[in-house]
Short mmCIF file of C-alpha atoms and ligand atoms in Angstrom, two decimals:
data_model
loop_
_atom_site.label_atom_id
_atom_site.label_comp_id
_atom_site.label_asym_id
_atom_site.label_seq_id
_atom_site.Cartn_x
_atom_site.Cartn_y
_atom_site.Cartn_z
CA SER A 49 91.71 18.28 75.91
CA LYS A 50 89.27 15.39 75.41
CA LYS A 51 89.60 12.02 77.12
CA PRO A 52 90.65 9.26 74.68
CA VAL A 53 87.96 6.91 73.37
CA ARG A 54 88.50 3.24 72.60
CA VAL A 55 88.09 2.03 69.03
CA ALA A 56 88.20 -1.71 68.34
CA VAL A 57 88.88 -2.89 64.78
CA THR A 58 88.74 -6.54 63.71
CA GLY A 59 90.51 -7.89 60.64
CA ALA A 60 93.06 -5.19 61.42
CA ALA A 61 95.84 -6.73 59.31
CA GLY A 62 93.64 -7.05 56.22
CA GLN A 63 93.33 -4.78 53.19
CA ILE A 64 90.51 -2.65 54.54
CA GLY A 65 92.27 -2.44 57.90
CA TYR A 66 95.34 -1.03 56.16
CA ALA A 67 93.25 1.70 54.54
CA LEU A 68 91.25 2.38 57.72
CA LEU A 69 93.50 2.47 60.77
CA PHE A 70 95.66 5.40 59.68
CA ARG A 71 92.61 7.55 59.05
CA ILE A 72 91.06 6.70 62.42
CA ALA A 73 94.37 7.52 64.13
CA SER A 74 94.68 10.83 62.27
CA GLY A 75 91.28 12.01 63.53
CA GLU A 76 89.25 11.71 60.34
CA MET A 77 86.63 9.51 61.97
CA LEU A 78 85.93 11.11 65.34
CA GLY A 79 87.35 14.58 64.93
CA LYS A 80 90.70 16.33 65.00
CA ASP A 81 90.34 16.96 68.75
CA GLN A 82 89.46 13.39 69.79
CA PRO A 83 92.32 11.13 70.96
CA VAL A 84 91.82 7.41 70.27
CA ILE A 85 93.11 4.12 71.65
CA LEU A 86 93.14 1.39 68.98
CA GLN A 87 92.27 -2.14 70.15
CA LEU A 88 93.14 -4.34 67.20
CA LEU A 89 91.89 -7.88 66.71
CA GLU A 90 93.26 -10.50 64.36
CA ILE A 91 92.97 -14.27 64.25
CA PRO A 92 95.51 -16.11 66.48
CA ASP A 93 97.32 -17.39 63.36
CA GLU A 94 101.02 -16.51 63.62
CA LYS A 95 101.21 -14.89 60.19
CA ALA A 96 98.20 -12.67 60.85
CA GLN A 97 99.54 -11.57 64.26
CA LYS A 98 102.93 -10.82 62.73
CA ALA A 99 101.35 -8.77 59.95
CA LEU A 100 99.35 -6.88 62.59
CA LYS A 101 102.59 -6.03 64.43
CA GLY A 102 103.92 -4.63 61.16
CA VAL A 103 100.88 -2.38 60.72
CA MET A 104 101.32 -1.18 64.31
CA MET A 105 104.97 -0.36 63.61
CA GLU A 106 103.80 1.83 60.73
CA LEU A 107 101.15 3.48 62.91
CA ASP A 108 103.93 4.25 65.41
CA ASP A 109 106.00 5.72 62.63
CA CYS A 110 103.26 8.17 61.71
CA ALA A 111 103.63 9.77 65.18
CA PHE A 112 99.92 10.68 65.14
CA PRO A 113 99.27 13.21 67.90
CA LEU A 114 95.77 11.75 68.49
CA LEU A 115 96.90 8.13 68.85
CA ALA A 116 96.85 7.72 72.63
CA GLY A 117 97.42 3.95 72.71
CA MET A 118 97.39 0.79 70.66
CA GLU A 119 96.96 -2.90 71.50
CA ALA A 120 97.13 -6.17 69.52
CA HIS A 121 94.67 -8.92 70.42
CA SER A 122 93.71 -12.42 69.31
CA ASP A 123 90.65 -12.78 71.58
CA PRO A 124 87.51 -10.62 71.26
CA MET A 125 87.02 -10.77 75.04
CA THR A 126 90.12 -8.64 75.51
CA ALA A 127 89.95 -6.69 72.24
CA PHE A 128 86.46 -5.32 73.03
CA LYS A 129 87.13 -4.42 76.68
CA ASP A 130 85.45 -1.06 77.41
CA THR A 131 85.39 -0.20 73.73
CA ASP A 132 83.28 2.80 72.65
CA TYR A 133 83.33 1.96 68.94
CA ALA A 134 83.72 -1.42 67.24
CA LEU A 135 84.38 -1.81 63.53
CA LEU A 136 83.91 -5.47 62.66
CA VAL A 137 85.79 -5.82 59.39
CA GLY A 138 87.24 -9.34 59.59
CA SER A 139 84.99 -12.10 58.31
CA ARG A 140 84.95 -14.96 55.82
CA PRO A 141 83.50 -13.75 52.53
CA ARG A 142 82.16 -16.40 50.16
CA GLY A 143 85.02 -18.17 48.39
CA PRO A 144 84.83 -19.99 45.05
CA GLY A 145 82.63 -23.06 45.34
CA MET A 146 81.67 -22.33 48.93
CA GLU A 147 78.17 -23.44 49.84
CA ARG A 148 75.82 -20.88 51.34
CA ALA A 149 75.33 -23.02 54.43
CA GLU A 150 79.08 -23.20 54.96
CA LEU A 151 79.44 -19.43 54.62
CA LEU A 152 76.65 -18.82 57.09
CA ALA A 153 78.04 -21.37 59.56
CA ILE A 154 81.57 -19.88 59.53
CA ASN A 155 80.32 -16.31 59.95
CA GLY A 156 77.72 -17.45 62.43
CA ALA A 157 80.53 -18.70 64.65
CA ILE A 158 82.62 -15.51 64.24
CA PHE A 159 79.77 -13.07 64.87
CA THR A 160 78.06 -14.96 67.71
CA ALA A 161 81.43 -15.00 69.53
CA GLN A 162 82.05 -11.32 68.82
CA GLY A 163 78.49 -10.33 69.78
CA LYS A 164 78.81 -12.22 73.07
CA ALA A 165 82.17 -10.58 73.77
CA LEU A 166 80.74 -7.10 73.10
CA ASN A 167 77.82 -7.97 75.36
CA ALA A 168 80.19 -9.01 78.13
CA VAL A 169 82.95 -6.39 78.07
CA ALA A 170 82.26 -3.39 75.79
CA SER A 171 81.04 0.05 76.87
CA ARG A 172 77.26 -0.05 77.40
CA ASN A 173 76.98 2.61 74.67
CA VAL A 174 79.28 0.91 72.16
CA LYS A 175 78.52 1.81 68.55
CA VAL A 176 79.05 -1.21 66.31
CA LEU A 177 79.57 -1.15 62.53
CA VAL A 178 79.78 -4.44 60.65
CA VAL A 179 81.72 -4.26 57.37
CA GLY A 180 82.61 -7.94 56.91
CA ASN A 181 80.31 -9.73 54.49
CA PRO A 182 77.55 -10.78 54.47
CA ALA A 183 77.44 -7.50 56.42
CA ASN A 184 73.72 -7.17 57.23
CA THR A 185 73.40 -10.75 58.41
CA ASN A 186 76.65 -10.64 60.38
CA ALA A 187 75.38 -7.48 62.12
CA TYR A 188 72.09 -9.25 62.82
CA ILE A 189 73.95 -12.21 64.37
CA ALA A 190 76.09 -9.92 66.55
CA MET A 191 73.04 -7.94 67.67
CA LYS A 192 71.11 -11.10 68.60
CA SER A 193 74.16 -12.37 70.52
CA ALA A 194 74.34 -9.21 72.64
CA PRO A 195 70.98 -9.00 74.45
CA ASP A 196 72.25 -6.60 77.14
CA LEU A 197 73.28 -3.91 74.65
CA PRO A 198 70.82 -1.63 72.82
CA ALA A 199 69.88 -3.39 69.55
CA ARG A 200 69.96 -0.05 67.73
CA ASN A 201 73.71 0.24 68.40
CA PHE A 202 74.37 -2.58 65.89
CA THR A 203 74.60 -1.39 62.30
CA ALA A 204 75.74 -2.70 58.91
CA MET A 205 77.64 -0.82 56.23
CA LEU A 206 75.55 0.35 53.27
CA ARG A 207 77.54 3.55 52.95
CA LEU A 208 79.77 2.28 50.19
CA ASP A 209 76.65 1.62 48.08
CA HIS A 210 75.39 5.10 48.99
CA ASN A 211 78.65 6.75 47.98
CA ARG A 212 78.83 4.72 44.77
CA ALA A 213 75.32 5.87 43.87
CA LEU A 214 76.17 9.51 44.66
CA SER A 215 79.17 9.35 42.40
CA GLN A 216 77.15 7.82 39.52
CA LEU A 217 74.53 10.57 39.86
CA ALA A 218 77.21 13.25 39.88
CA ALA A 219 78.66 11.82 36.66
CA LYS A 220 75.23 11.56 35.02
CA THR A 221 74.26 15.15 35.87
CA GLY A 222 77.70 16.75 35.60
CA GLN A 223 77.18 18.26 39.05
CA PRO A 224 79.52 18.04 42.05
CA VAL A 225 78.90 15.17 44.49
CA ALA A 226 78.59 17.63 47.37
CA SER A 227 75.57 19.32 45.78
CA ILE A 228 73.49 16.10 45.82
CA LYS A 229 71.19 15.62 48.81
CA ASN A 230 68.54 13.11 49.93
CA LEU A 231 69.71 9.94 48.27
CA ALA A 232 68.63 6.66 49.87
CA VAL A 233 69.75 3.04 49.56
CA TRP A 234 67.35 0.38 50.77
CA GLY A 235 67.99 -3.17 51.92
CA ASN A 236 70.90 -5.58 51.82
CA HIS A 237 74.55 -4.79 51.07
CA SER A 238 74.48 -6.97 47.95
CA PRO A 239 73.59 -6.52 44.29
CA THR A 240 69.90 -6.52 45.34
CA MET A 241 70.24 -3.19 47.22
CA TYR A 242 67.93 -0.50 45.87
CA ALA A 243 69.60 2.88 45.32
CA ASP A 244 66.74 5.35 45.16
CA TYR A 245 67.18 8.88 43.77
CA ARG A 246 63.47 9.75 43.65
CA PHE A 247 63.91 12.23 46.52
CA ALA A 248 67.38 13.43 45.58
CA THR A 249 68.00 17.11 44.93
CA ILE A 250 70.87 19.07 43.42
CA ASP A 251 71.07 22.59 44.80
CA GLY A 252 67.46 22.14 45.83
CA ALA A 253 66.14 21.01 42.42
CA SER A 254 64.67 17.51 41.99
CA VAL A 255 67.01 15.07 40.22
CA LYS A 256 64.02 13.05 39.02
CA ASP A 257 62.66 16.14 37.25
CA MET A 258 66.03 16.70 35.54
CA PHE A 259 65.86 13.36 33.78
CA ASN A 260 62.88 11.15 34.25
CA ASP A 261 64.54 8.16 32.64
CA HIS A 262 63.23 4.85 33.96
CA ALA A 263 65.32 2.84 31.49
CA TRP A 264 68.56 4.50 32.69
CA ASN A 265 67.57 3.87 36.29
CA LYS A 266 66.70 0.21 35.72
CA ASP A 267 69.26 -0.78 33.09
CA VAL A 268 72.27 1.43 33.88
CA PHE A 269 72.20 3.06 37.30
CA LEU A 270 71.01 0.17 39.49
CA PRO A 271 73.18 -2.51 37.81
CA THR A 272 76.24 -0.22 37.87
CA VAL A 273 75.91 0.46 41.59
CA GLY A 274 74.88 -3.14 42.39
CA LYS A 275 77.75 -4.74 40.49
CA ARG A 276 80.40 -2.16 41.37
CA GLY A 277 82.13 -4.47 43.84
CA ALA A 278 82.52 -7.14 41.16
CA ALA A 279 83.77 -4.51 38.67
CA ILE A 280 86.48 -3.41 41.13
CA ILE A 281 87.61 -7.01 41.66
CA GLU A 282 87.71 -7.53 37.90
CA ALA A 283 89.83 -4.38 37.39
CA ARG A 284 92.09 -4.48 40.43
CA GLY A 285 92.35 -8.20 41.10
CA LEU A 286 91.41 -7.39 44.70
CA SER A 287 88.18 -6.29 46.34
CA SER A 288 87.38 -2.67 47.23
CA ALA A 289 89.52 -1.61 50.16
CA ALA A 290 90.21 2.14 50.26
CA SER A 291 86.65 2.98 49.22
CA ALA A 292 85.28 0.52 51.79
CA ALA A 293 87.46 2.02 54.52
CA ASN A 294 86.36 5.50 53.45
CA ALA A 295 82.71 4.47 53.72
CA ALA A 296 83.33 3.04 57.20
CA ILE A 297 84.88 6.36 58.27
CA ASP A 298 81.90 8.27 56.81
CA HIS A 299 79.40 5.98 58.58
CA MET A 300 81.01 6.25 62.02
CA ARG A 301 81.80 9.97 61.72
CA ASP A 302 78.23 10.83 60.80
CA TRP A 303 76.78 8.60 63.53
CA ALA A 304 79.07 10.12 66.18
CA LEU A 305 79.15 13.73 65.04
CA GLY A 306 75.82 14.16 63.18
CA THR A 307 74.73 14.92 59.62
CA GLY A 308 73.19 18.36 60.18
CA GLY A 309 69.86 17.16 58.79
CA ALA A 310 71.33 15.50 55.68
CA TRP A 311 70.34 11.94 54.77
CA VAL A 312 72.87 9.14 54.74
CA THR A 313 72.32 5.39 54.43
CA MET A 314 72.88 2.99 57.33
CA GLY A 315 71.94 -0.66 57.75
CA VAL A 316 70.00 -0.65 61.04
CA PRO A 317 67.56 -2.97 62.81
CA SER A 318 64.11 -2.18 61.43
CA ASN A 319 61.61 -0.49 63.74
CA GLY A 320 58.85 -1.63 61.41
CA ALA A 321 59.16 1.37 59.09
CA TYR A 322 58.04 0.79 55.48
CA GLY A 323 56.60 -2.59 56.43
CA ILE A 324 60.02 -4.15 57.01
CA PRO A 325 59.62 -6.68 59.85
CA LYS A 326 61.14 -5.50 63.13
CA GLU A 327 64.84 -6.28 63.72
CA VAL A 328 65.65 -7.09 60.08
CA MET A 329 69.02 -5.37 59.53
CA PHE A 330 67.96 -3.16 56.63
CA GLY A 331 69.50 -0.26 54.71
CA TYR A 332 67.44 2.90 55.33
CA PRO A 333 67.87 6.61 54.78
CA VAL A 334 68.69 8.11 58.18
CA THR A 335 69.70 11.41 59.71
CA CYS A 336 72.10 11.53 62.67
CA SER A 337 72.32 13.92 65.60
CA GLY A 338 73.41 13.78 69.22
CA GLY A 339 75.25 10.48 68.69
CA ASP A 340 72.09 8.73 67.49
CA TYR A 341 70.30 8.08 64.19
CA GLN A 342 66.68 8.37 63.09
CA ILE A 343 65.15 6.52 60.14
CA VAL A 344 63.62 8.95 57.63
CA GLU A 345 59.98 7.85 57.73
CA GLY A 346 56.89 8.51 55.66
CA LEU A 347 58.42 8.61 52.19
CA PRO A 348 56.05 7.52 49.41
CA ILE A 349 56.94 4.12 47.90
CA ASP A 350 55.79 3.61 44.30
CA ALA A 351 55.22 0.24 42.61
CA PHE A 352 58.72 -0.10 41.14
CA SER A 353 60.36 0.85 44.45
CA GLN A 354 58.15 -1.58 46.35
CA GLU A 355 59.16 -4.36 43.97
CA CYS A 356 62.86 -3.55 44.54
CA ILE A 357 62.42 -3.35 48.32
CA ASN A 358 60.53 -6.67 48.37
CA LYS A 359 63.33 -8.36 46.46
CA THR A 360 66.18 -7.19 48.72
CA LEU A 361 64.04 -7.91 51.81
CA ALA A 362 63.35 -11.47 50.63
CA GLU A 363 67.08 -12.05 50.17
CA LEU A 364 67.84 -10.71 53.66
CA GLN A 365 65.10 -12.74 55.30
CA GLY A 366 66.47 -15.83 53.56
CA GLU A 367 69.94 -15.13 55.00
CA GLN A 368 68.59 -14.37 58.45
CA ASP A 369 66.39 -17.50 58.46
CA GLY A 370 69.53 -19.46 57.52
CA VAL A 371 71.29 -18.43 60.75
CA ARG A 372 68.35 -18.49 63.15
CA HIS A 373 69.29 -21.96 64.47
CA LEU A 374 72.70 -20.58 65.54
CA LEU A 375 71.23 -17.84 67.73
P1 NAX B 697 91.14 -9.30 53.93
O1 NAX B 697 91.04 -10.75 53.67
O2 NAX B 697 92.23 -8.51 53.32
O3 NAX B 697 91.24 -9.05 55.51
C1 NAX B 697 90.39 -9.65 56.41
C2 NAX B 697 91.18 -9.84 57.69
O4 NAX B 697 90.27 -10.29 58.69
C3 NAX B 697 92.28 -10.89 57.58
O5 NAX B 697 93.51 -10.32 58.01
C4 NAX B 697 91.81 -12.01 58.52
O6 NAX B 697 92.88 -12.65 59.18
C5 NAX B 697 90.93 -11.25 59.49
N1 NAX B 697 89.92 -12.04 60.18
C6 NAX B 697 89.19 -13.06 59.68
N2 NAX B 697 88.41 -13.58 60.63
C7 NAX B 697 88.61 -12.85 61.74
C8 NAX B 697 88.10 -12.91 63.05
N3 NAX B 697 87.21 -13.84 63.40
N4 NAX B 697 88.55 -12.00 63.95
C9 NAX B 697 89.46 -11.08 63.61
N5 NAX B 697 90.00 -10.99 62.38
C10 NAX B 697 89.58 -11.86 61.45
O7 NAX B 697 89.71 -8.70 53.56
P2 NAX B 697 89.31 -7.17 53.31
O8 NAX B 697 89.48 -6.85 51.89
O9 NAX B 697 89.94 -6.32 54.33
O10 NAX B 697 87.73 -7.27 53.55
C11 NAX B 697 87.19 -7.53 54.82
C12 NAX B 697 85.69 -7.79 54.73
O11 NAX B 697 84.99 -6.66 54.23
C13 NAX B 697 85.33 -8.93 53.78
O12 NAX B 697 84.36 -9.74 54.42
C14 NAX B 697 84.70 -8.23 52.60
O13 NAX B 697 83.78 -9.05 51.91
C15 NAX B 697 84.02 -7.08 53.28
N6 NAX B 697 83.63 -5.93 52.45
C16 NAX B 697 82.49 -5.28 52.77
C17 NAX B 697 82.05 -4.15 52.11
C18 NAX B 697 80.79 -3.43 52.51
O14 NAX B 697 80.43 -2.47 51.82
N7 NAX B 697 80.07 -3.81 53.56
C19 NAX B 697 82.80 -3.63 50.95
C20 NAX B 697 84.21 -4.09 50.87
C21 NAX B 697 84.48 -5.51 51.34
O15 NAX B 697 84.25 -6.38 50.26
#
């Protein structure tokens, strides 16, 4: 049987953590033959640590055959020791009335510390996924704080946007989600992201040829996907948790186990593709194989798409300029 791998999760006592840990431990992320050791990080706060203990009691009570070990931590330097995968979920999202500079300063402190800890103690091949918002910029901060690790191993979660877009297209066409291929989401995990179905196919046929409806794209599809997070908060009184955890599982599973040629969306440091400046943590269509990802290059970008890409890029560059003095 396989040797256990180490999976670190931050914000482990939060809502997304509660929807995520049980699925990692049951083998949904890395395969039903891959034992895992969970290295869970929460803030030192007594209430948070106590809540984490409660989640670990429940994990125990599931008697998962693949759960080979479990640890609670309050310091990233111990939580990330030798870790093969790191899911950085805990962060400080923008609260009511919070200034942008304050948000960036708080997360700058969290993600510089976590990037440095990964740099110091994690596996040299650690795969990092940042979920905590602002996800792209937090991933950028962690990457810049870990100069001894491959920059390409730092990624941000755009998969929830990708899955939201897939589901909207399935509803629009009346076709099953699984039949839709080659969707892409470009840019920042924020309402400026650009979900792009120009290359999408359903059972091999072009979605764009099925309904060439620019008004639906611009006035219905993009706003629905972009504002979905806010719609969930409005309906549930809490932000997306199970769907976010599901997207994190999808992202890591595909990165580790491959997509068999299919496109998925990952936020990754730009290699310059599509004129995005190098290192900007940008949502791109990618394929995964052999534990690595490749950006899908050479797609034609029309005027409307370029306008959308420019807008989400400008937002991201603004965020990343706002944290440069911390790095
Ligand atoms: P919760 O507030 O329920 O949980 C966050 C947990 O993180 C808390 O238990 C907190 O104590 C812990 N935490 C905070 N700072 C930490 C640190 N420095 N080290 C370790 N733990 C820390 O939030 P939840 O609903 O779970 O959401 C977590 C993050 O995901 C938020 O930033 C949220 O904005 C973000 N999201 C990102 C999404 C994406 O698609 N990229 C979608 C869903 C979600 O909104």
